[in-house]
Short mmCIF file of C-alpha atoms in Angstrom, two decimals:
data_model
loop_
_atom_site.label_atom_id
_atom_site.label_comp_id
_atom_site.label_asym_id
_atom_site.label_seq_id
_atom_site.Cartn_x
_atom_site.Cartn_y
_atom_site.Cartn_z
CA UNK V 1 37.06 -11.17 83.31
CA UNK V 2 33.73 -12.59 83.22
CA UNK V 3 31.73 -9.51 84.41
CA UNK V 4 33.83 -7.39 81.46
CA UNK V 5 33.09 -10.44 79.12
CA UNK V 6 29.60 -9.94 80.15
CA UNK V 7 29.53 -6.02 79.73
CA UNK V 8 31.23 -6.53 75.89
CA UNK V 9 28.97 -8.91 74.98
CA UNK V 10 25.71 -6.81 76.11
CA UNK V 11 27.36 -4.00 74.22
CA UNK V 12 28.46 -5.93 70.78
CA UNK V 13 24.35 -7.42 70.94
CA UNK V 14 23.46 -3.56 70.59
CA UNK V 15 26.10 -2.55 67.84
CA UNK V 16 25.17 -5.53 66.07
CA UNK V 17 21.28 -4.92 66.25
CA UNK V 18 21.62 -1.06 65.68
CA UNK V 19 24.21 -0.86 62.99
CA UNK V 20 22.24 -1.27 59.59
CA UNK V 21 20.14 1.77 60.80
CA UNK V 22 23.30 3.93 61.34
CA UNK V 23 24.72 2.97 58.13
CA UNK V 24 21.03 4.37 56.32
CA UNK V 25 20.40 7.05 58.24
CA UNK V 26 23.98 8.75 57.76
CA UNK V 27 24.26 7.90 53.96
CA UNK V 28 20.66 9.42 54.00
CA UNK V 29 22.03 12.73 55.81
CA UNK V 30 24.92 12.56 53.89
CA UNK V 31 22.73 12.67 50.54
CA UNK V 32 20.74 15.79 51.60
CA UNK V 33 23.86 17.86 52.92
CA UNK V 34 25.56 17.48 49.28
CA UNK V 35 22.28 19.72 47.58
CA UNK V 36 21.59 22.43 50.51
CA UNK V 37 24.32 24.70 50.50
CA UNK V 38 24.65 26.58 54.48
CA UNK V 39 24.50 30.09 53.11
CA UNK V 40 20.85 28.87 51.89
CA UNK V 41 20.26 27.97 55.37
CA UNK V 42 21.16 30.98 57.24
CA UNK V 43 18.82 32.78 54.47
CA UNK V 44 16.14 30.65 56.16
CA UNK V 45 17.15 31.31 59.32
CA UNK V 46 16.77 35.50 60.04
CA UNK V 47 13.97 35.60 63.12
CA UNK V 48 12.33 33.80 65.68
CA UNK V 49 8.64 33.56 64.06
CA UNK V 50 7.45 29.93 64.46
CA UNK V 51 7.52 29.45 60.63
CA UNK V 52 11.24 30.07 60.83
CA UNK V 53 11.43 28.39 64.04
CA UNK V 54 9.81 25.27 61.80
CA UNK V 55 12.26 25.42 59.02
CA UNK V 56 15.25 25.56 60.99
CA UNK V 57 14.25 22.29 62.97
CA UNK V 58 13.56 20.80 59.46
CA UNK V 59 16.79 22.12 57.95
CA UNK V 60 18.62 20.75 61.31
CA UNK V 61 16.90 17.22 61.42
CA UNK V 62 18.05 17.33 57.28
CA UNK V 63 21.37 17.64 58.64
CA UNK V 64 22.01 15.63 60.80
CA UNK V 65 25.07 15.91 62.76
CA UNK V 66 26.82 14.77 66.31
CA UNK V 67 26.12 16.27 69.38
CA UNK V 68 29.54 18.35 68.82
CA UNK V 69 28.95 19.23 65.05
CA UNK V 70 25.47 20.39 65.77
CA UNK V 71 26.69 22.74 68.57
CA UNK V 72 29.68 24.11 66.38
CA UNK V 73 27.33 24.54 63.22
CA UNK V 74 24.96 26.52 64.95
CA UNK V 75 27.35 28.71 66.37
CA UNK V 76 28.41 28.84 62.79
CA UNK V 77 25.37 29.81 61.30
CA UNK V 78 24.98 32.44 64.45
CA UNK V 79 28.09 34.06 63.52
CA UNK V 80 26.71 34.44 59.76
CA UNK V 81 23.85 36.09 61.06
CA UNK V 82 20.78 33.52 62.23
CA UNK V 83 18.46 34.39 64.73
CA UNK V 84 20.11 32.88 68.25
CA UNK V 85 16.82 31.13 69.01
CA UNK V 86 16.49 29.80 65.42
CA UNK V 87 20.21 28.46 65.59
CA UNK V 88 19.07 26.99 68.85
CA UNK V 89 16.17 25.48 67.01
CA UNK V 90 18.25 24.36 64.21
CA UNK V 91 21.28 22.58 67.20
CA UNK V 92 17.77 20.89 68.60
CA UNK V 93 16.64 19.59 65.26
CA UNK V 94 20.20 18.32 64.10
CA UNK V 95 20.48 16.30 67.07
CA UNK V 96 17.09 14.84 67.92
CA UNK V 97 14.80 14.88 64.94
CA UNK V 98 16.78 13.12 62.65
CA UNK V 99 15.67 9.83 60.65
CA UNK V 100 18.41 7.70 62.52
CA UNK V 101 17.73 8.35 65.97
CA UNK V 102 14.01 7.49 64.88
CA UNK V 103 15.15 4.07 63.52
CA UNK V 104 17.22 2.59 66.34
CA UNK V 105 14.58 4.34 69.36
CA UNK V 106 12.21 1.67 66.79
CA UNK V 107 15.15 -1.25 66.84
CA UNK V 108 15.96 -1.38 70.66
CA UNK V 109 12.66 0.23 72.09
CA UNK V 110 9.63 0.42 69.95
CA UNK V 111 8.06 2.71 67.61
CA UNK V 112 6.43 4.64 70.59
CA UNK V 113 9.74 6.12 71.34
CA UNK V 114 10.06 7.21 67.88
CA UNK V 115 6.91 9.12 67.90
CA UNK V 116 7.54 10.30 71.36
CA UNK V 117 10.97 11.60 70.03
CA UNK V 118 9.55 14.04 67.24
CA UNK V 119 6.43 14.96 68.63
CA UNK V 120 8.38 15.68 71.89
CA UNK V 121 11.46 17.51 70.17
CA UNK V 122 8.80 20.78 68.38
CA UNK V 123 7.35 20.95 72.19
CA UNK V 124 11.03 21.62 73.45
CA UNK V 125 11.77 23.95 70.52
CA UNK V 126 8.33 25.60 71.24
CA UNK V 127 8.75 26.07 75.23
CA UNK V 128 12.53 27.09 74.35
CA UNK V 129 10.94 30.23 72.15
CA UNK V 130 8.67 31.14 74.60
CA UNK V 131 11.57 31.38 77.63
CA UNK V 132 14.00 32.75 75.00
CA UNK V 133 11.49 35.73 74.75
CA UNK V 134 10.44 35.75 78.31
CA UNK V 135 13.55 35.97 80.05
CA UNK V 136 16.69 36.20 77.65
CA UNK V 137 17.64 40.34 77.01
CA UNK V 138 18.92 41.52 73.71
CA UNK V 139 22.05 42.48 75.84
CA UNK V 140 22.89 38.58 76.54
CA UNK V 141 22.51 37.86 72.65
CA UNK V 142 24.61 40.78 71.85
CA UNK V 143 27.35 39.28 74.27
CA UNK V 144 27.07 36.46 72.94
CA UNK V 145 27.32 37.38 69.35
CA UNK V 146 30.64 39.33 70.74
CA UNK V 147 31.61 35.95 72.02
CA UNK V 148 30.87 34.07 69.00
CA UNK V 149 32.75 36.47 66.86
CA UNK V 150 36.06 35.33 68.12
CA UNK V 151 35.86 32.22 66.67
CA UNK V 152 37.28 30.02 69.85
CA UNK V 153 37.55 26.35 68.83
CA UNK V 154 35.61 24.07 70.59
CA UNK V 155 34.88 20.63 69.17
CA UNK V 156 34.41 19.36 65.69
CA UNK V 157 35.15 22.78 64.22
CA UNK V 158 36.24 22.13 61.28
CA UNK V 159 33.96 18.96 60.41
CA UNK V 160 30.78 22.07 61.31
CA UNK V 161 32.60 24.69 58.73
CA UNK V 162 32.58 22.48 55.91
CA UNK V 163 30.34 23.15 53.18
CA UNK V 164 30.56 20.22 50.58
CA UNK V 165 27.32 20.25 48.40
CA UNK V 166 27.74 20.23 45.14
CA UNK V 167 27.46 23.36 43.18
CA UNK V 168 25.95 24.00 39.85
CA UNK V 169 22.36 23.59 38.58
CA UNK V 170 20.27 20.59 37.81
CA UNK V 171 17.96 18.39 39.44
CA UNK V 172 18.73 16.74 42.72
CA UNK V 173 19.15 13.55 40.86
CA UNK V 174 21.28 14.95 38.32
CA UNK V 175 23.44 16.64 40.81
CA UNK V 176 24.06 13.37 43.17
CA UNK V 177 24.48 11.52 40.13
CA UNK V 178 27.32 13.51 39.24
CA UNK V 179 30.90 12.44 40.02
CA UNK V 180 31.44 15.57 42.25
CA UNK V 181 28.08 14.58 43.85
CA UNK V 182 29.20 11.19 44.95
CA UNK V 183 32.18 12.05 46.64
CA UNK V 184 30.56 14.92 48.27
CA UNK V 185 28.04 12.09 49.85
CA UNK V 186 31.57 9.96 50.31
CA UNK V 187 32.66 12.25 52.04
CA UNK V 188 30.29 13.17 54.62
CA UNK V 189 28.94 10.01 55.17
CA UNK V 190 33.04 9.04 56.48
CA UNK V 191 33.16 12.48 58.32
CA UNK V 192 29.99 11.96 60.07
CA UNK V 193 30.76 8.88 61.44
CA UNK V 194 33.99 10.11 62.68
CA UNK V 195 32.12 12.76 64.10
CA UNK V 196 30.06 10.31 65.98
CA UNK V 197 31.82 7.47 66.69
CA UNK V 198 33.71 8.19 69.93
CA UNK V 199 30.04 9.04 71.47
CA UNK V 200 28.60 5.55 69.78
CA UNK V 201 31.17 3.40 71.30
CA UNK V 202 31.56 4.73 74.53
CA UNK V 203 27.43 4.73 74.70
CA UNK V 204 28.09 1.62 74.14
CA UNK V 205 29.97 0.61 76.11
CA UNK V 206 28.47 2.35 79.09
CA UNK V 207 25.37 0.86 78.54
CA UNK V 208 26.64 -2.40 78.39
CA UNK V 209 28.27 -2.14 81.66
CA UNK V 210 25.06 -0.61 83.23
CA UNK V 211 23.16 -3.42 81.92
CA UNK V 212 25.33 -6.24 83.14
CA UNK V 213 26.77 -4.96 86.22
CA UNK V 214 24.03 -2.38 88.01
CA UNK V 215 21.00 -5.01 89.81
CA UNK V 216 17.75 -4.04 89.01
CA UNK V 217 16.78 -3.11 92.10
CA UNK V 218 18.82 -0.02 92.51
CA UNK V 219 17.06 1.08 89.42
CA UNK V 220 13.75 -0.02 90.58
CA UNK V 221 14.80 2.58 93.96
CA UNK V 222 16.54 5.22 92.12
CA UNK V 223 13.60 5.43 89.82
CA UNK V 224 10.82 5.03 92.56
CA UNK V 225 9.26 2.57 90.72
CA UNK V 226 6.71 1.32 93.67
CA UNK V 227 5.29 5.13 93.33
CA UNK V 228 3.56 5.30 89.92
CA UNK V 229 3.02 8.77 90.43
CA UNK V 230 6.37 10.18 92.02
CA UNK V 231 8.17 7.88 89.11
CA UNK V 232 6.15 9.85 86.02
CA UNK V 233 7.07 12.82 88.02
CA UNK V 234 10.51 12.62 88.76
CA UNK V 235 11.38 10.63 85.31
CA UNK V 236 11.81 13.86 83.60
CA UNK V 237 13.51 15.75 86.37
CA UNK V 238 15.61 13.11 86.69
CA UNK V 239 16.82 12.13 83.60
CA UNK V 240 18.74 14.56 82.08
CA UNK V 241 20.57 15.00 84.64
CA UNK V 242 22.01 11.31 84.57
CA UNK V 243 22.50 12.38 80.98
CA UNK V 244 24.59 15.53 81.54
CA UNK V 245 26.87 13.57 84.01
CA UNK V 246 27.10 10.03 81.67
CA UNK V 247 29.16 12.58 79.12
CA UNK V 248 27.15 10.42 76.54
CA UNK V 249 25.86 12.39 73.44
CA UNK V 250 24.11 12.03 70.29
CA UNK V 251 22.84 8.52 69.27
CA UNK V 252 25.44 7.12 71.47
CA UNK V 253 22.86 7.71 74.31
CA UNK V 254 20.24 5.63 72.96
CA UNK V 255 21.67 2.37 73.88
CA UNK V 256 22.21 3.63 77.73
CA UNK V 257 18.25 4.73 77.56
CA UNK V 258 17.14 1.16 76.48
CA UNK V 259 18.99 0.46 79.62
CA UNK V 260 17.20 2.96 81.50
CA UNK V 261 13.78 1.88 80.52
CA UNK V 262 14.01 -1.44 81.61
CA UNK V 263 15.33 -0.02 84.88
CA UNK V 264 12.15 1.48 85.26
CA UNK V 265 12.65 5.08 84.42
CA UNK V 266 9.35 6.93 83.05
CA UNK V 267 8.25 6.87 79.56
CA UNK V 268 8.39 11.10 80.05
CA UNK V 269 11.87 10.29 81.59
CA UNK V 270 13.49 8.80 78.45
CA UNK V 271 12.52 11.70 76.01
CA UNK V 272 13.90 14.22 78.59
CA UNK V 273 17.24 12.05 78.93
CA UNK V 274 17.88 11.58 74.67
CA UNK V 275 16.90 15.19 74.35
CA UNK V 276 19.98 16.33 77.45
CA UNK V 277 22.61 15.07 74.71
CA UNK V 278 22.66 18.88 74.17
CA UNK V 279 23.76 19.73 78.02
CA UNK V 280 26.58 17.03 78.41
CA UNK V 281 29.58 18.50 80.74
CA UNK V 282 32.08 18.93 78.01
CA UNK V 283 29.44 20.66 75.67
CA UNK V 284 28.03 23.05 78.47
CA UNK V 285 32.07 24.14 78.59
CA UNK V 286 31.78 24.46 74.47
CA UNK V 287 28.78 26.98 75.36
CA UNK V 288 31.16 28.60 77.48
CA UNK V 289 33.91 29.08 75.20
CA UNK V 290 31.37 30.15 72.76
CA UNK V 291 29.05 32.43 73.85
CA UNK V 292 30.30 33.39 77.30
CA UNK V 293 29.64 32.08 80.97
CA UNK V 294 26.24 33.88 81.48
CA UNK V 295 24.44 32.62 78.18
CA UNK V 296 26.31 29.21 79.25
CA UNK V 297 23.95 28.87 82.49
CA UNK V 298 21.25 30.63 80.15
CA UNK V 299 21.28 27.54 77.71
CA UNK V 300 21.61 25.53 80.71
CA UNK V 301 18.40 26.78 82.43
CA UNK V 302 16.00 26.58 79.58
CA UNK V 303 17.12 23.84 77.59
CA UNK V 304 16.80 21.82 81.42
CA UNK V 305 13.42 23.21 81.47
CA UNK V 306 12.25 22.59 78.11
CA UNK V 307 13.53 19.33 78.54
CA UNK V 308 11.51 18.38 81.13
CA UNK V 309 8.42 20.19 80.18
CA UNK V 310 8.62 18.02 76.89
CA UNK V 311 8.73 14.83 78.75
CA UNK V 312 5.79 15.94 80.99
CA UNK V 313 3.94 16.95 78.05
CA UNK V 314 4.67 13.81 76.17
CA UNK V 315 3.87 11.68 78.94
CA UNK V 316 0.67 13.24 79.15
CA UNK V 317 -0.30 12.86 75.47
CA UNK V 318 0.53 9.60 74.96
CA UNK V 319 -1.30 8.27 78.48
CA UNK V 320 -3.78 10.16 77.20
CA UNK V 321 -3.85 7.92 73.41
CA UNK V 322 -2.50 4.20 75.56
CA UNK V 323 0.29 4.57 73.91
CA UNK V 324 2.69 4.01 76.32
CA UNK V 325 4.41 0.47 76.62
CA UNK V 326 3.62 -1.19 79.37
CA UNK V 327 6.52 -3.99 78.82
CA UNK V 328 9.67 -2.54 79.72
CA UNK V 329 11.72 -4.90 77.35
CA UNK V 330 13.68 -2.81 75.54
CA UNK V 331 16.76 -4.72 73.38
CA UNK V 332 19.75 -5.27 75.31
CA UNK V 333 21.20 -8.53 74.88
CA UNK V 334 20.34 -11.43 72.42
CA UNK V 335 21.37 -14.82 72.12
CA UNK V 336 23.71 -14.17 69.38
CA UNK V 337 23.96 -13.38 65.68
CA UNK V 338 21.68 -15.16 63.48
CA UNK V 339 20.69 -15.60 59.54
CA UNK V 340 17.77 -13.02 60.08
CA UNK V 341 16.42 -10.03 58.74
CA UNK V 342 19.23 -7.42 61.07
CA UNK V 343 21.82 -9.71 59.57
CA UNK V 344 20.99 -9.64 55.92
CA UNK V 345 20.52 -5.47 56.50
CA UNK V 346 23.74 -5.60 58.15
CA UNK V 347 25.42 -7.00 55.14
CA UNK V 348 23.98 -5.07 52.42
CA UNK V 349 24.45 -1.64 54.35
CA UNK V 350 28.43 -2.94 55.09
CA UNK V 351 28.69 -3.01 51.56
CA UNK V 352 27.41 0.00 50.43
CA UNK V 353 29.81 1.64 53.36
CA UNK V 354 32.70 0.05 51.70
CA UNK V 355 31.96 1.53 48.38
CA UNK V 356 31.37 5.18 50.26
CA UNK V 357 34.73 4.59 52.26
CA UNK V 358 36.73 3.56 48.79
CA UNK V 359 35.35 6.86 47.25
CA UNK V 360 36.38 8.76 50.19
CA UNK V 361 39.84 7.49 50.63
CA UNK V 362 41.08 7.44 46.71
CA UNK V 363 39.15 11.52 46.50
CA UNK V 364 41.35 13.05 48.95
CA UNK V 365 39.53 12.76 51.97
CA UNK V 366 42.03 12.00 54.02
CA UNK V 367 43.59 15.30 54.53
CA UNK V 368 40.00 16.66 54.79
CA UNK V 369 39.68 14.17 57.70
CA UNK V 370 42.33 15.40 59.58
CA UNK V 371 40.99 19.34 59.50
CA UNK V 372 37.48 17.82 61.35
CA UNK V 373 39.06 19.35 64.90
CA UNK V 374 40.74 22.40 62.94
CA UNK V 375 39.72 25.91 63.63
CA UNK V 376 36.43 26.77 61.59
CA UNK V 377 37.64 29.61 59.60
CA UNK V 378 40.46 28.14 58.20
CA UNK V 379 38.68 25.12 57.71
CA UNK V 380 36.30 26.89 55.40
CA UNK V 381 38.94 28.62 53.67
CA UNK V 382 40.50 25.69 52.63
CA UNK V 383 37.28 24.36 51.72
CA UNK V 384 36.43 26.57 49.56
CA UNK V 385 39.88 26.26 47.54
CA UNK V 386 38.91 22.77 47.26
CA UNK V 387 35.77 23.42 45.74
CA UNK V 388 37.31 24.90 42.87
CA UNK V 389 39.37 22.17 42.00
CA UNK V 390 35.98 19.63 42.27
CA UNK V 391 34.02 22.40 40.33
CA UNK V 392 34.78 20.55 36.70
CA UNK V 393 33.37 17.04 37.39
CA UNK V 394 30.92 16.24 35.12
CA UNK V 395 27.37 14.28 35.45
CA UNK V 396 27.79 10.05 35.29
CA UNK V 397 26.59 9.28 32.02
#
């Protein structure tokens, strides 16, 4: 019992330092969603230009989504007719560009993983494009879009066809301010976290158990630490493959690459690990179901690639500026919780989830709740019925 002891405690030192962060970032996401309606997003969204390419990274790290949402909303906006590499771009930015994988990289591992992350996720979108039109035929698209038509469930359907922002004109003030607006931002904030937090707990968790129970030295080996060279060089190859096979996604894989680091993986290594959320087991079998078996080992092919070209690349760049750590003590276990500053944030950010949970719970969420696994046209029916019924609310004040 003391080794699990051990393992619990690691992982309850990480929820604790990590969970003000989560708390912003979603009630941030949760905020935008409610004013950008997803018809105004597939608008964006027709070609594969790099301005398009830009926006739909920008519109995916805007909303921000688990590893399973992301995957189903692209396929989503696919089927409403977005270019397949910009849906790709817009699955990429959902997942990795978003503000609150930036602020716990910064909490457990310093801001130089933060900056790694988004200059590192454009690179992957960019070398993605350029393999998309290199080596994917219109045929495979067109098979895929065949694919996608069906409409087979794969995860988080329902919780991806959901459109609650709030209709109606107005500033973006006036429109959040409104009554509608608030429990639109209740209620995404609640289904986002459900969304997420089977990935969060078992990243957890794993990384908790990796931390206390694997010695150092077998990551000092497995990362071929005593070769400075080989280790920048295999880091990347390397890592997103322990990814795909952890079956940890989304910012539930964080915590296992603060874990990582100090084991002695490369700096290159951990961007190519966060960014293989996207190539987990069960999602490659979501691909599957959704787009067929050959565009399946398609997205697994360049996405690996792009991956790894983005941790080379962002190793080089930031050798290049000094900017990357040479300390490898990334936050794994304190002492214990104490009257400081993560504390005090934890608090005020537990309140304000309380208040979004109340809303959420006396609105009708509930029912809404259970549809998050439903199948995505139905969901979106039913949505939009509800949306009539909210359409009345007037502005607070």
């Amino acid at each position: 019992m003391g080794a699990i002891g051990h393992a619990l405690a690691v992982a309850g030192s990480m929820t604790w330092e990590i969970l003000w962060a989560l708390i912003l970032g979603f009630a941030l996401s949760a905020v935008v969603q409610a004013v950008v309606r997803k018809s105004t997003i597939v608008a964006l969204m027709g070609d594969d230009r790099p301005r398009t390419l830009a926006v739909a990274a920008g519109l995916g790290a805007a909303s921000s989504s688990c590893s399973y949402a992301a995957v189903a909303l692209a396929r989503s906006l696919f089927r409403k007719g977005a270019n397949f590499t910009a849906a790709m771009a817009f699955e990429i930015g959902s997942t990795n560009l978003v503000v609150e994988l930036g602020i716990i990289l910064a909490l457990l591992m310093g801001w130089q993983f933060t900056a790694a992350e988004f200059v590192g996720g454009p690179i992957m979108i960019v070398v993605l494009a350029v393999l998309f039109r290199l080596f994917v035929r219109s045929r495979i698209v067109d098979a895929a879009r065949q694919q996608a038509e069906r409409g087979i469930a794969g995860s988080m359907e329902g919780h991806a066809a959901m459109d609650m922002s709030v209709e109606g004109e107005g500033s973006f003030w006036r429109r959040i301010g409104s009554r509608q607006g608030f429990t639109a931002v209740s209620h995404l904030f609640v289904m986002e976290w459900a969304a997420i937090l089977r990935d969060l707990v078992l990243g957890l968790l794993i990384a908790g158990a990796i931390a206390a129970w694997v010695p150092e030295s077998f990551w000092r080996s497995f990362f071929i630490t005593d070769h400075p060279t080989l280790s920048v060089l295999w880091g990347p190859i390397i890592g997103p493959i322990v990814a795909i096979v952890s079956f940890v996604c989304s910012i539930g894989n964080v915590p296992l690459a603060a874990v990582l680091w100090n084991g002695g993986i490369s700096f290159g290594g951990v961007v190519a690990f966060i960014f293989a959320d996207l190539l987990i087991l069960p999602i490659l079998n979501i691909y599957r179901k959704y787009y067929g078996i050959k565009m399946m080992f398609v997205l697994l092919g360049t996405f690996y690639v792009a991956m790894v070209c983005a941790g080379y690349l962002v190793e080089l760049l930031f050798g290049a500026a000094s900017l990357v750590p040479t300390k490898r003590d990334a936050t794994v276990l304190d002492a214990g919780i104490s009257w400081d500053y993560t504390t005090w944030l934890n608090i005020v950010f537990l309140v304000m989830a309380a208040v979004l949970v109340a809303r959420f719970v006396t609105s009708g969420g509930i029912p809404m709740l259970r549809m998050m696994g439903g199948s995505p046209d139905t969901t979106d029916e039913h949505h939009h019925d509800d949306d009539h019924h909210h359409g009345d609310d007037s502005p607070v004040g």
